[in-house]
XYZ file of N, CA and C in Angstrom:
633
model
N 6.021 -9.899 -15.835
C 6.202 -8.488 -15.477
C 5.259 -7.573 -16.252
N 4.265 -8.157 -16.879
C 3.315 -7.358 -17.638
C 3.783 -7.009 -19.032
N 5.013 -7.372 -19.365
C 5.547 -7.009 -20.686
C 4.821 -7.748 -21.818
N 4.163 -8.856 -21.472
C 3.442 -9.592 -22.507
C 2.264 -8.811 -23.077
N 1.885 -7.725 -22.390
C 0.756 -6.918 -22.849
C 1.189 -5.636 -23.575
N 2.481 -5.426 -23.703
C 2.980 -4.156 -24.232
C 2.462 -3.876 -25.643
N 2.468 -4.892 -26.499
C 2.081 -4.646 -27.893
C 0.599 -4.320 -28.043
N -0.218 -4.737 -27.084
C -1.648 -4.409 -27.141
C -1.833 -2.893 -27.193
N -0.964 -2.183 -26.511
C -1.114 -0.736 -26.413
C -0.621 0.000 -27.655
N -0.007 -0.727 -28.582
C 0.253 -0.133 -29.890
C -1.071 0.187 -30.585
N -2.098 -0.614 -30.296
C -3.427 -0.392 -30.850
C -4.200 0.628 -30.017
N -4.066 0.517 -28.692
C -4.832 1.377 -27.784
C -4.362 2.831 -27.810
N -3.120 3.072 -28.176
C -2.548 4.414 -28.028
C -3.369 5.467 -28.769
N -3.978 5.091 -29.888
C -4.711 6.060 -30.699
C -6.162 6.234 -30.255
N -6.667 5.330 -29.432
C -8.079 5.381 -29.029
C -8.274 5.506 -27.520
N -7.176 5.419 -26.763
C -7.294 5.347 -25.300
C -7.998 6.573 -24.718
N -7.561 7.748 -25.095
C -8.159 8.959 -24.522
C -9.624 9.081 -24.875
N -9.997 8.618 -26.048
C -11.400 8.634 -26.448
C -12.205 7.655 -25.596
N -11.625 6.484 -25.305
C -12.311 5.480 -24.496
C -12.511 5.948 -23.064
N -11.479 6.534 -22.475
C -11.593 6.960 -21.074
C -12.531 8.147 -20.922
N -12.790 8.832 -22.018
C -13.722 9.968 -21.978
C -15.173 9.523 -22.025
N -15.398 8.206 -22.136
C -16.759 7.680 -22.130
C -17.374 7.510 -23.493
N -16.569 7.678 -24.533
C -17.101 7.590 -25.895
C -17.153 6.163 -26.432
N -16.569 5.221 -25.709
C -16.635 3.810 -26.087
C -17.609 3.124 -25.148
N -18.802 2.793 -25.659
C -19.867 2.245 -24.814
C -19.448 0.954 -24.124
N -18.611 0.161 -24.791
C -18.201 -1.124 -24.234
C -17.402 -0.962 -22.941
N -16.598 0.100 -22.864
C -15.739 0.312 -21.696
C -16.232 1.448 -20.797
N -17.461 1.899 -21.012
C -17.942 3.067 -20.272
C -17.988 2.815 -18.769
N -18.413 1.634 -18.356
C -18.487 1.336 -16.920
C -17.103 1.237 -16.294
N -16.132 0.740 -17.049
C -14.765 0.601 -16.542
C -14.166 1.979 -16.255
N -14.456 2.927 -17.139
C -13.862 4.263 -17.020
C -14.829 5.297 -16.448
N -15.920 4.845 -15.843
C -16.870 5.777 -15.233
C -16.182 6.579 -14.131
N -16.357 7.887 -14.164
C -15.716 8.806 -13.209
C -14.188 8.791 -13.352
N -13.719 8.630 -14.566
C -12.279 8.500 -14.826
C -11.471 9.664 -14.254
N -11.901 10.890 -14.517
C -11.151 12.054 -14.031
C -11.113 12.089 -12.511
N -12.224 11.729 -11.874
C -12.271 11.697 -10.405
C -11.358 10.606 -9.851
N -11.269 9.485 -10.561
C -10.396 8.393 -10.133
C -8.932 8.837 -10.172
N -8.540 9.464 -11.268
C -7.163 9.957 -11.364
C -6.873 11.001 -10.298
N -7.841 11.871 -10.046
C -7.649 12.905 -9.036
C -7.496 12.299 -7.652
N -8.245 11.224 -7.385
C -8.136 10.549 -6.088
C -6.735 9.976 -5.891
N -6.158 9.428 -6.954
C -4.787 8.920 -6.870
C -3.818 10.071 -6.615
N -3.956 11.133 -7.383
C -3.059 12.286 -7.235
C -3.158 12.894 -5.838
N -4.360 12.986 -5.319
C -4.557 13.604 -4.003
C -3.954 12.768 -2.878
N -3.879 11.456 -3.072
C -3.330 10.576 -2.036
C -1.818 10.423 -2.138
N -1.247 10.848 -3.251
C 0.193 10.693 -3.462
C 0.995 11.694 -2.634
N 2.264 11.365 -2.423
C 3.212 12.239 -1.727
C 4.408 12.432 -2.648
N 4.828 13.664 -2.834
C 5.986 13.951 -3.676
C 7.289 13.668 -2.916
N 8.296 13.165 -3.624
C 8.414 12.803 -5.034
C 7.638 11.520 -5.370
N 7.220 11.420 -6.632
C 6.347 10.343 -7.069
C 6.952 9.592 -8.249
N 6.880 8.277 -8.199
C 7.124 7.449 -9.374
C 5.778 6.925 -9.849
N 5.485 7.134 -11.125
C 4.240 6.621 -11.709
C 4.550 5.473 -12.651
N 3.899 4.340 -12.421
C 4.024 3.180 -13.294
C 2.907 3.192 -14.339
N 3.219 2.717 -15.537
C 2.200 2.602 -16.573
C 1.606 3.941 -16.952
N 2.447 4.866 -17.320
C 2.035 6.247 -17.590
C 0.970 6.335 -18.682
N 1.064 5.460 -19.699
C 0.104 5.515 -20.796
C 0.175 6.835 -21.535
N -0.980 7.487 -21.711
C -1.015 8.759 -22.436
C -0.830 9.967 -21.521
N -0.441 9.731 -20.270
C -0.030 10.823 -19.393
C -1.128 11.546 -18.657
N -2.324 10.961 -18.577
C -3.434 11.676 -17.937
C -3.242 11.830 -16.427
N -2.768 10.780 -15.767
C -2.482 10.889 -14.335
C -1.238 11.748 -14.125
N -0.242 11.588 -14.970
C 0.981 12.397 -14.879
C 0.634 13.884 -14.862
N -0.280 14.264 -15.731
C -0.687 15.663 -15.837
C -1.273 16.171 -14.530
N -2.079 15.350 -13.868
C -2.674 15.764 -12.593
C -1.628 15.844 -11.486
N -0.662 14.953 -11.516
C 0.417 14.997 -10.524
C 1.265 16.251 -10.700
N 1.598 16.569 -11.937
C 2.387 17.773 -12.210
C 1.620 19.033 -11.845
N 0.300 19.002 -12.038
C -0.532 20.165 -11.699
C -0.517 20.449 -10.204
N -0.265 19.430 -9.399
C -0.169 19.610 -7.948
C 1.227 20.064 -7.520
N 2.129 20.215 -8.482
C 3.480 20.667 -8.179
C 4.412 19.568 -7.712
N 4.019 18.310 -7.929
C 4.833 17.193 -7.483
C 6.036 16.975 -8.399
N 7.105 16.467 -7.829
C 8.216 15.960 -8.621
C 7.836 14.555 -9.070
N 7.808 14.334 -10.377
C 7.275 13.085 -10.925
C 8.255 12.473 -11.918
N 8.435 11.165 -11.808
C 9.150 10.398 -12.820
C 8.223 9.285 -13.276
N 8.059 9.143 -14.588
C 7.133 8.168 -15.138
C 7.833 6.984 -15.769
N 7.211 5.826 -15.642
C 7.732 4.593 -16.209
C 6.665 4.007 -17.126
N 7.023 3.758 -18.371
C 6.064 3.239 -19.355
C 6.793 2.296 -20.317
N 6.365 1.028 -20.397
C 7.064 0.066 -21.255
C 6.729 0.167 -22.741
N 5.652 0.858 -23.083
C 5.249 0.928 -24.486
C 5.809 2.192 -25.141
N 6.575 2.009 -26.210
C 7.251 3.139 -26.855
C 6.269 4.145 -27.444
N 5.175 3.660 -28.020
C 4.192 4.563 -28.615
C 3.529 5.427 -27.543
N 3.233 4.837 -26.397
C 2.653 5.600 -25.292
C 3.642 6.644 -24.775
N 4.903 6.266 -24.667
C 5.910 7.233 -24.214
C 5.983 8.413 -25.164
N 5.913 8.129 -26.441
C 5.981 9.193 -27.444
C 4.805 10.159 -27.307
N 3.616 9.618 -27.108
C 2.422 10.455 -26.945
C 2.551 11.341 -25.713
N 2.990 10.755 -24.596
C 3.091 11.519 -23.347
C 4.185 12.572 -23.419
N 5.306 12.221 -24.009
C 6.386 13.204 -24.141
C 5.983 14.372 -25.035
N 5.124 14.109 -25.999
C 4.623 15.179 -26.863
C 3.607 16.044 -26.121
N 2.784 15.394 -25.301
C 1.742 16.110 -24.563
C 2.324 16.916 -23.395
N 3.275 16.330 -22.694
C 3.843 16.939 -21.490
C 5.344 17.127 -21.690
N 5.710 18.271 -22.196
C 7.091 18.526 -22.592
C 8.081 18.430 -21.430
N 7.611 18.743 -20.223
C 8.513 18.752 -19.074
C 8.533 17.431 -18.315
N 7.769 16.458 -18.779
C 7.682 15.192 -18.061
C 8.923 14.333 -18.303
N 9.277 13.555 -17.293
C 10.363 12.586 -17.407
C 9.750 11.201 -17.490
N 9.792 10.590 -18.674
C 9.189 9.279 -18.898
C 10.253 8.343 -19.442
N 10.456 7.214 -18.767
C 11.479 6.272 -19.207
C 10.870 4.889 -19.435
N 11.621 4.065 -20.153
C 11.222 2.677 -20.362
C 11.413 1.903 -19.062
N 10.470 1.030 -18.758
C 10.549 0.221 -17.547
C 9.195 -0.387 -17.254
N 9.119 -1.145 -16.162
C 7.846 -1.735 -15.764
C 7.764 -1.791 -14.244
N 6.773 -2.492 -13.716
C 6.544 -2.511 -12.273
C 7.690 -3.131 -11.476
N 8.475 -3.973 -12.114
C 9.517 -4.705 -11.404
C 10.933 -4.344 -11.841
N 11.065 -3.778 -13.027
C 12.391 -3.423 -13.527
C 12.389 -1.991 -14.030
N 13.116 -1.140 -13.327
C 13.215 0.267 -13.710
C 14.484 0.836 -13.092
N 14.969 1.901 -13.663
C 16.236 2.486 -13.227
C 16.056 3.994 -13.084
N 15.883 4.441 -11.848
C 15.681 5.864 -11.581
C 16.535 6.307 -10.408
N 17.039 7.520 -10.480
C 17.797 8.070 -9.358
C 16.878 8.736 -8.343
N 15.619 8.997 -8.729
C 14.660 9.645 -7.836
C 14.366 8.772 -6.622
N 14.410 9.343 -5.428
C 14.030 8.625 -4.209
C 12.575 8.961 -3.897
N 11.641 8.072 -4.215
C 10.218 8.422 -4.093
C 9.687 8.312 -2.670
N 8.623 9.069 -2.408
C 7.836 8.897 -1.190
C 6.497 8.245 -1.499
N 6.174 8.181 -2.795
C 4.980 7.437 -3.191
C 5.139 6.862 -4.588
N 4.445 5.767 -4.805
C 4.400 5.090 -6.091
C 2.936 5.026 -6.503
N 2.646 5.419 -7.728
C 1.251 5.495 -8.153
C 1.054 4.795 -9.492
N -0.208 4.471 -9.766
C -0.547 3.832 -11.036
C -2.058 3.871 -11.203
N -2.504 3.917 -12.453
C -3.932 3.788 -12.740
C -4.138 2.789 -13.877
N -5.027 1.846 -13.640
C -5.473 0.906 -14.672
C -4.346 0.056 -15.273
N -3.401 -0.406 -14.472
C -2.326 -1.197 -15.072
C -1.783 -2.319 -14.190
N -1.995 -2.290 -12.888
C -1.365 -3.278 -12.012
C -1.871 -4.694 -12.303
N -3.027 -4.807 -12.944
C -3.572 -6.125 -13.293
C -2.783 -6.801 -14.412
N -1.778 -6.145 -14.938
C -0.915 -6.783 -15.928
C 0.099 -7.717 -15.284
N 0.151 -7.721 -13.946
C 1.026 -8.622 -13.210
C 0.215 -9.774 -12.623
N 0.813 -10.970 -12.610
C 0.210 -12.093 -11.911
C 0.198 -11.795 -10.410
N -0.551 -12.582 -9.653
C -0.566 -12.372 -8.207
C 0.826 -12.543 -7.600
N 1.580 -13.514 -8.097
C 2.949 -13.710 -7.598
C 3.816 -12.500 -7.913
N 3.648 -11.926 -9.094
C 4.406 -10.736 -9.468
C 3.949 -9.524 -8.667
N 2.672 -9.435 -8.380
C 2.177 -8.339 -7.525
C 2.834 -8.408 -6.150
N 2.912 -9.617 -5.595
C 3.551 -9.792 -4.286
C 5.026 -9.407 -4.353
N 5.708 -9.817 -5.418
C 7.112 -9.455 -5.616
C 7.275 -7.940 -5.715
N 6.337 -7.302 -6.421
C 6.405 -5.851 -6.588
C 6.294 -5.145 -5.242
N 5.350 -5.548 -4.414
C 5.176 -4.869 -3.130
C 6.364 -5.090 -2.197
N 7.008 -6.230 -2.295
C 8.229 -6.441 -1.511
C 9.329 -5.489 -1.977
N 9.414 -5.285 -3.291
C 10.372 -4.328 -3.845
C 10.051 -2.914 -3.386
N 8.761 -2.564 -3.386
C 8.350 -1.212 -3.007
C 8.612 -0.959 -1.524
N 8.501 -2.002 -0.713
C 8.789 -1.861 0.715
C 10.259 -1.506 0.946
N 11.132 -2.017 0.081
C 12.555 -1.686 0.179
C 12.836 -0.284 -0.332
N 12.043 0.154 -1.296
C 12.290 1.432 -1.965
C 11.766 2.631 -1.178
N 10.646 2.440 -0.489
C 9.969 3.559 0.174
C 10.421 3.729 1.618
N 10.383 4.962 2.122
C 10.633 5.189 3.549
C 9.393 4.821 4.359
N 9.535 4.727 5.663
C 8.369 4.519 6.519
C 7.375 5.652 6.290
N 6.110 5.294 6.157
C 5.096 6.298 5.852
C 4.910 6.550 4.373
N 5.809 5.978 3.536
C 5.655 6.100 2.096
C 4.418 5.352 1.623
N 3.918 5.739 0.459
C 2.648 5.186 -0.004
C 2.743 4.549 -1.382
N 1.933 3.510 -1.554
C 1.640 2.964 -2.870
C 0.165 3.244 -3.116
N -0.132 4.022 -4.151
C -1.503 4.434 -4.433
C -1.853 3.993 -5.853
N -2.618 2.920 -5.937
C -2.990 2.357 -7.235
C -4.506 2.389 -7.400
N -4.966 2.755 -8.574
C -6.373 2.596 -8.939
C -6.441 1.447 -9.942
N -7.170 0.402 -9.592
C -7.202 -0.751 -10.477
C -8.464 -1.568 -10.240
N -8.772 -2.419 -11.197
C -9.941 -3.287 -11.086
C -9.672 -4.406 -10.095
N -10.589 -4.566 -9.148
C -10.572 -5.671 -8.191
C -11.967 -6.267 -8.122
N -12.028 -7.527 -7.719
C -13.312 -8.186 -7.497
C -13.354 -8.711 -6.067
N -14.552 -8.764 -5.494
C -14.680 -9.211 -4.108
C -14.411 -10.704 -3.968
N -14.612 -11.453 -5.045
C -14.366 -12.894 -5.040
C -14.236 -13.366 -6.482
N -13.755 -14.588 -6.666
C -13.677 -15.167 -8.000
C -15.081 -15.375 -8.579
N -16.029 -15.685 -7.695
C -17.404 -15.856 -8.149
C -17.967 -14.540 -8.673
N -17.679 -13.447 -7.974
C -18.139 -12.127 -8.412
C -17.499 -11.751 -9.738
N -16.228 -12.115 -9.905
C -15.538 -11.846 -11.160
C -16.219 -12.571 -12.316
N -16.562 -13.836 -12.107
C -17.208 -14.610 -13.166
C -18.593 -14.047 -13.493
N -19.285 -13.550 -12.475
C -20.591 -12.939 -12.717
C -20.464 -11.713 -13.619
N -19.436 -10.920 -13.390
C -19.208 -9.737 -14.227
C -18.878 -10.155 -15.662
N -18.037 -11.175 -15.806
C -17.680 -11.662 -17.140
C -18.931 -12.150 -17.875
N -19.775 -12.910 -17.175
C -21.001 -13.423 -17.788
C -21.937 -12.276 -18.175
N -22.011 -11.262 -17.325
C -22.872 -10.110 -17.603
C -22.385 -9.343 -18.830
N -21.085 -9.083 -18.905
C -20.546 -8.355 -20.048
C -20.676 -9.179 -21.336
N -20.567 -10.483 -21.217
C -20.764 -11.346 -22.381
C -22.198 -11.253 -22.879
N -23.149 -11.179 -21.944
C -24.559 -11.076 -22.330
C -24.856 -9.752 -23.019
N -24.031 -8.749 -22.768
C -24.209 -7.441 -23.397
C -23.468 -7.348 -24.737
N -22.793 -8.416 -25.112
C -22.066 -8.417 -26.382
C -20.761 -7.661 -26.345
N -20.207 -7.466 -25.145
C -18.959 -6.723 -24.985
C -17.768 -7.686 -25.100
N -17.553 -8.183 -26.308
C -16.573 -9.249 -26.513
C -15.142 -8.816 -26.229
N -14.795 -7.584 -26.562
C -13.439 -7.102 -26.303
C -13.169 -6.998 -24.808
N -14.135 -6.478 -24.074
C -13.987 -6.365 -22.621
C -13.924 -7.751 -21.980
N -14.745 -8.663 -22.440
C -14.717 -10.034 -21.932
C -13.349 -10.667 -22.188
N -12.796 -10.425 -23.368
C -11.459 -10.935 -23.667
C -10.429 -10.368 -22.698
N -10.519 -9.083 -22.415
C -9.613 -8.460 -21.445
C -9.745 -9.108 -20.071
N -10.984 -9.283 -19.627
C -11.235 -9.803 -18.283
C -10.750 -11.244 -18.132
N -10.762 -11.991 -19.212
C -10.300 -13.377 -19.173
C -8.793 -13.508 -19.364
N -8.194 -12.548 -20.072
C -6.788 -12.658 -20.463
C -5.843 -12.087 -19.415
N -6.217 -10.963 -18.813
C -5.301 -10.263 -17.916
C -5.469 -10.755 -16.476
N -4.565 -10.333 -15.604
C -4.430 -10.974 -14.303
C -5.185 -10.218 -13.194
N -6.484 -10.051 -13.392
C -7.296 -9.400 -12.366
C -7.356 -10.289 -11.131
N -7.364 -9.657 -9.969
C -7.364 -10.421 -8.731
C -8.508 -9.963 -7.827
N -8.574 -10.566 -6.649
C -9.636 -10.228 -5.697
C -9.092 -9.316 -4.602
N -9.990 -8.605 -3.981
C -9.595 -7.692 -2.899
C -8.931 -8.457 -1.738
N -9.483 -9.599 -1.296
C -8.808 -10.320 -0.199
C -7.381 -10.737 -0.546
N -7.148 -11.182 -1.779
C -5.788 -11.568 -2.180
C -4.871 -10.348 -2.196
N -5.356 -9.254 -2.747
C -4.555 -8.030 -2.795
C -4.210 -7.549 -1.389
N -5.176 -7.572 -0.507
C -4.949 -7.129 0.867
C -3.879 -7.988 1.551
N -3.960 -9.277 1.355
C -3.002 -10.176 1.995
C -1.581 -9.947 1.495
N -1.403 -9.831 0.182
C -0.043 -9.678 -0.338
C 0.551 -8.321 0.030
N -0.304 -7.295 0.137
C 0.169 -5.973 0.555
C 0.621 -6.001 2.013
N -0.190 -6.617 2.866
C 0.138 -6.670 4.296
C 1.360 -7.534 4.556
N 1.529 -8.595 3.788
C 2.710 -9.456 3.959
C 3.997 -8.728 3.614
N 3.880 -7.687 2.767
C 5.059 -6.901 2.393
C 5.365 -5.790 3.389
N 4.513 -5.625 4.401
C 4.783 -4.631 5.436
C 4.049 -3.319 5.267
N 2.902 -3.356 4.611
C 2.077 -2.169 4.420
C 0.731 -2.336 5.123
N 0.105 -1.215 5.435
C -1.293 -1.190 5.850
C -2.106 -0.626 4.696
N -3.141 -1.338 4.295
C -3.868 -0.964 3.085
C -5.305 -0.557 3.377
N -5.746 0.485 2.661
C -7.144 0.894 2.669
C -7.677 0.765 1.246
N -8.922 0.309 1.123
C -9.535 0.108 -0.185
C -10.827 0.917 -0.263
N -10.961 1.689 -1.337
C -12.167 2.494 -1.553
C -12.676 2.231 -2.956
N -13.933 1.795 -3.064
C -14.489 1.526 -4.388
C -14.882 2.835 -5.062
N -14.420 3.024 -6.314
C -14.626 4.274 -7.027
C -15.619 4.155 -8.181
N -15.770 2.971 -8.734
C -16.873 2.667 -9.646
C -17.105 1.161 -9.582
N -17.921 0.612 -10.458
C -18.249 -0.812 -10.373
C -17.048 -1.723 -10.610
N -15.999 -1.188 -11.209
C -14.803 -1.971 -11.497
C -13.604 -1.568 -10.643
N -13.423 -0.292 -10.458
C -12.143 0.230 -9.963
C -12.182 0.550 -8.474
N -11.110 0.152 -7.806
C -10.889 0.469 -6.393
C -9.622 1.318 -6.254
N -9.647 2.215 -5.289
C -8.433 2.937 -4.904
C -7.740 2.115 -3.825
N -6.505 1.734 -4.113
C -5.682 0.981 -3.166
C -4.667 1.952 -2.585
N -4.798 2.249 -1.322
C -3.919 3.212 -0.660
C -3.152 2.462 0.436
N -1.904 2.115 0.142
C -1.100 1.315 1.050
C 0.032 2.142 1.634
N 0.134 2.149 2.952
C 1.163 2.927 3.648
C 2.179 1.982 4.287
N 3.465 2.243 4.040
C 4.505 1.393 4.612
C 4.569 1.589 6.116
N 4.577 0.481 6.833
C 4.594 0.531 8.297
C 5.960 0.979 8.814
């Protein structure tokens, strides 16, 4: 359920905003056009919104700026503390992509840079859960790293290794990144129609509408 990665963010919580701002050369390509990526997610969302993997609240802030009713889910306590301090009116609770307890009836579910913490089997389980939770026409709008094939993924890993980006290479090997064809299949099997838009060399906007 991605909980195995929770403690990693005890370290990231103090540097995350600096990294997404482009100040960390190793992750600059991953977070290229970061603000535009978050805005694309916010613009595709429908209120009320549940946001998974809130982190430091950057996407939450854009959702609230649009006047949406938002409930956030974040499994890392340090991240929740940062977001609650930054956004006094935000509702952020402990939970993850598969286990959460909210009374809000959402019309969209959103996330940025976190769905890869689930295995492909868990991703499929999540979309089946979301199909039960959302009304017809409801949306799942995720921005996350996808690769066109396993071969393309390995090429990226080899390239980043050649650049000496050891931390990024460790991330790419450790976490559960998947391919666009696999993602498309598991989304459609859950009863959604999905559109994919590439936003930088790593990140795609996944816009899935419940049939």
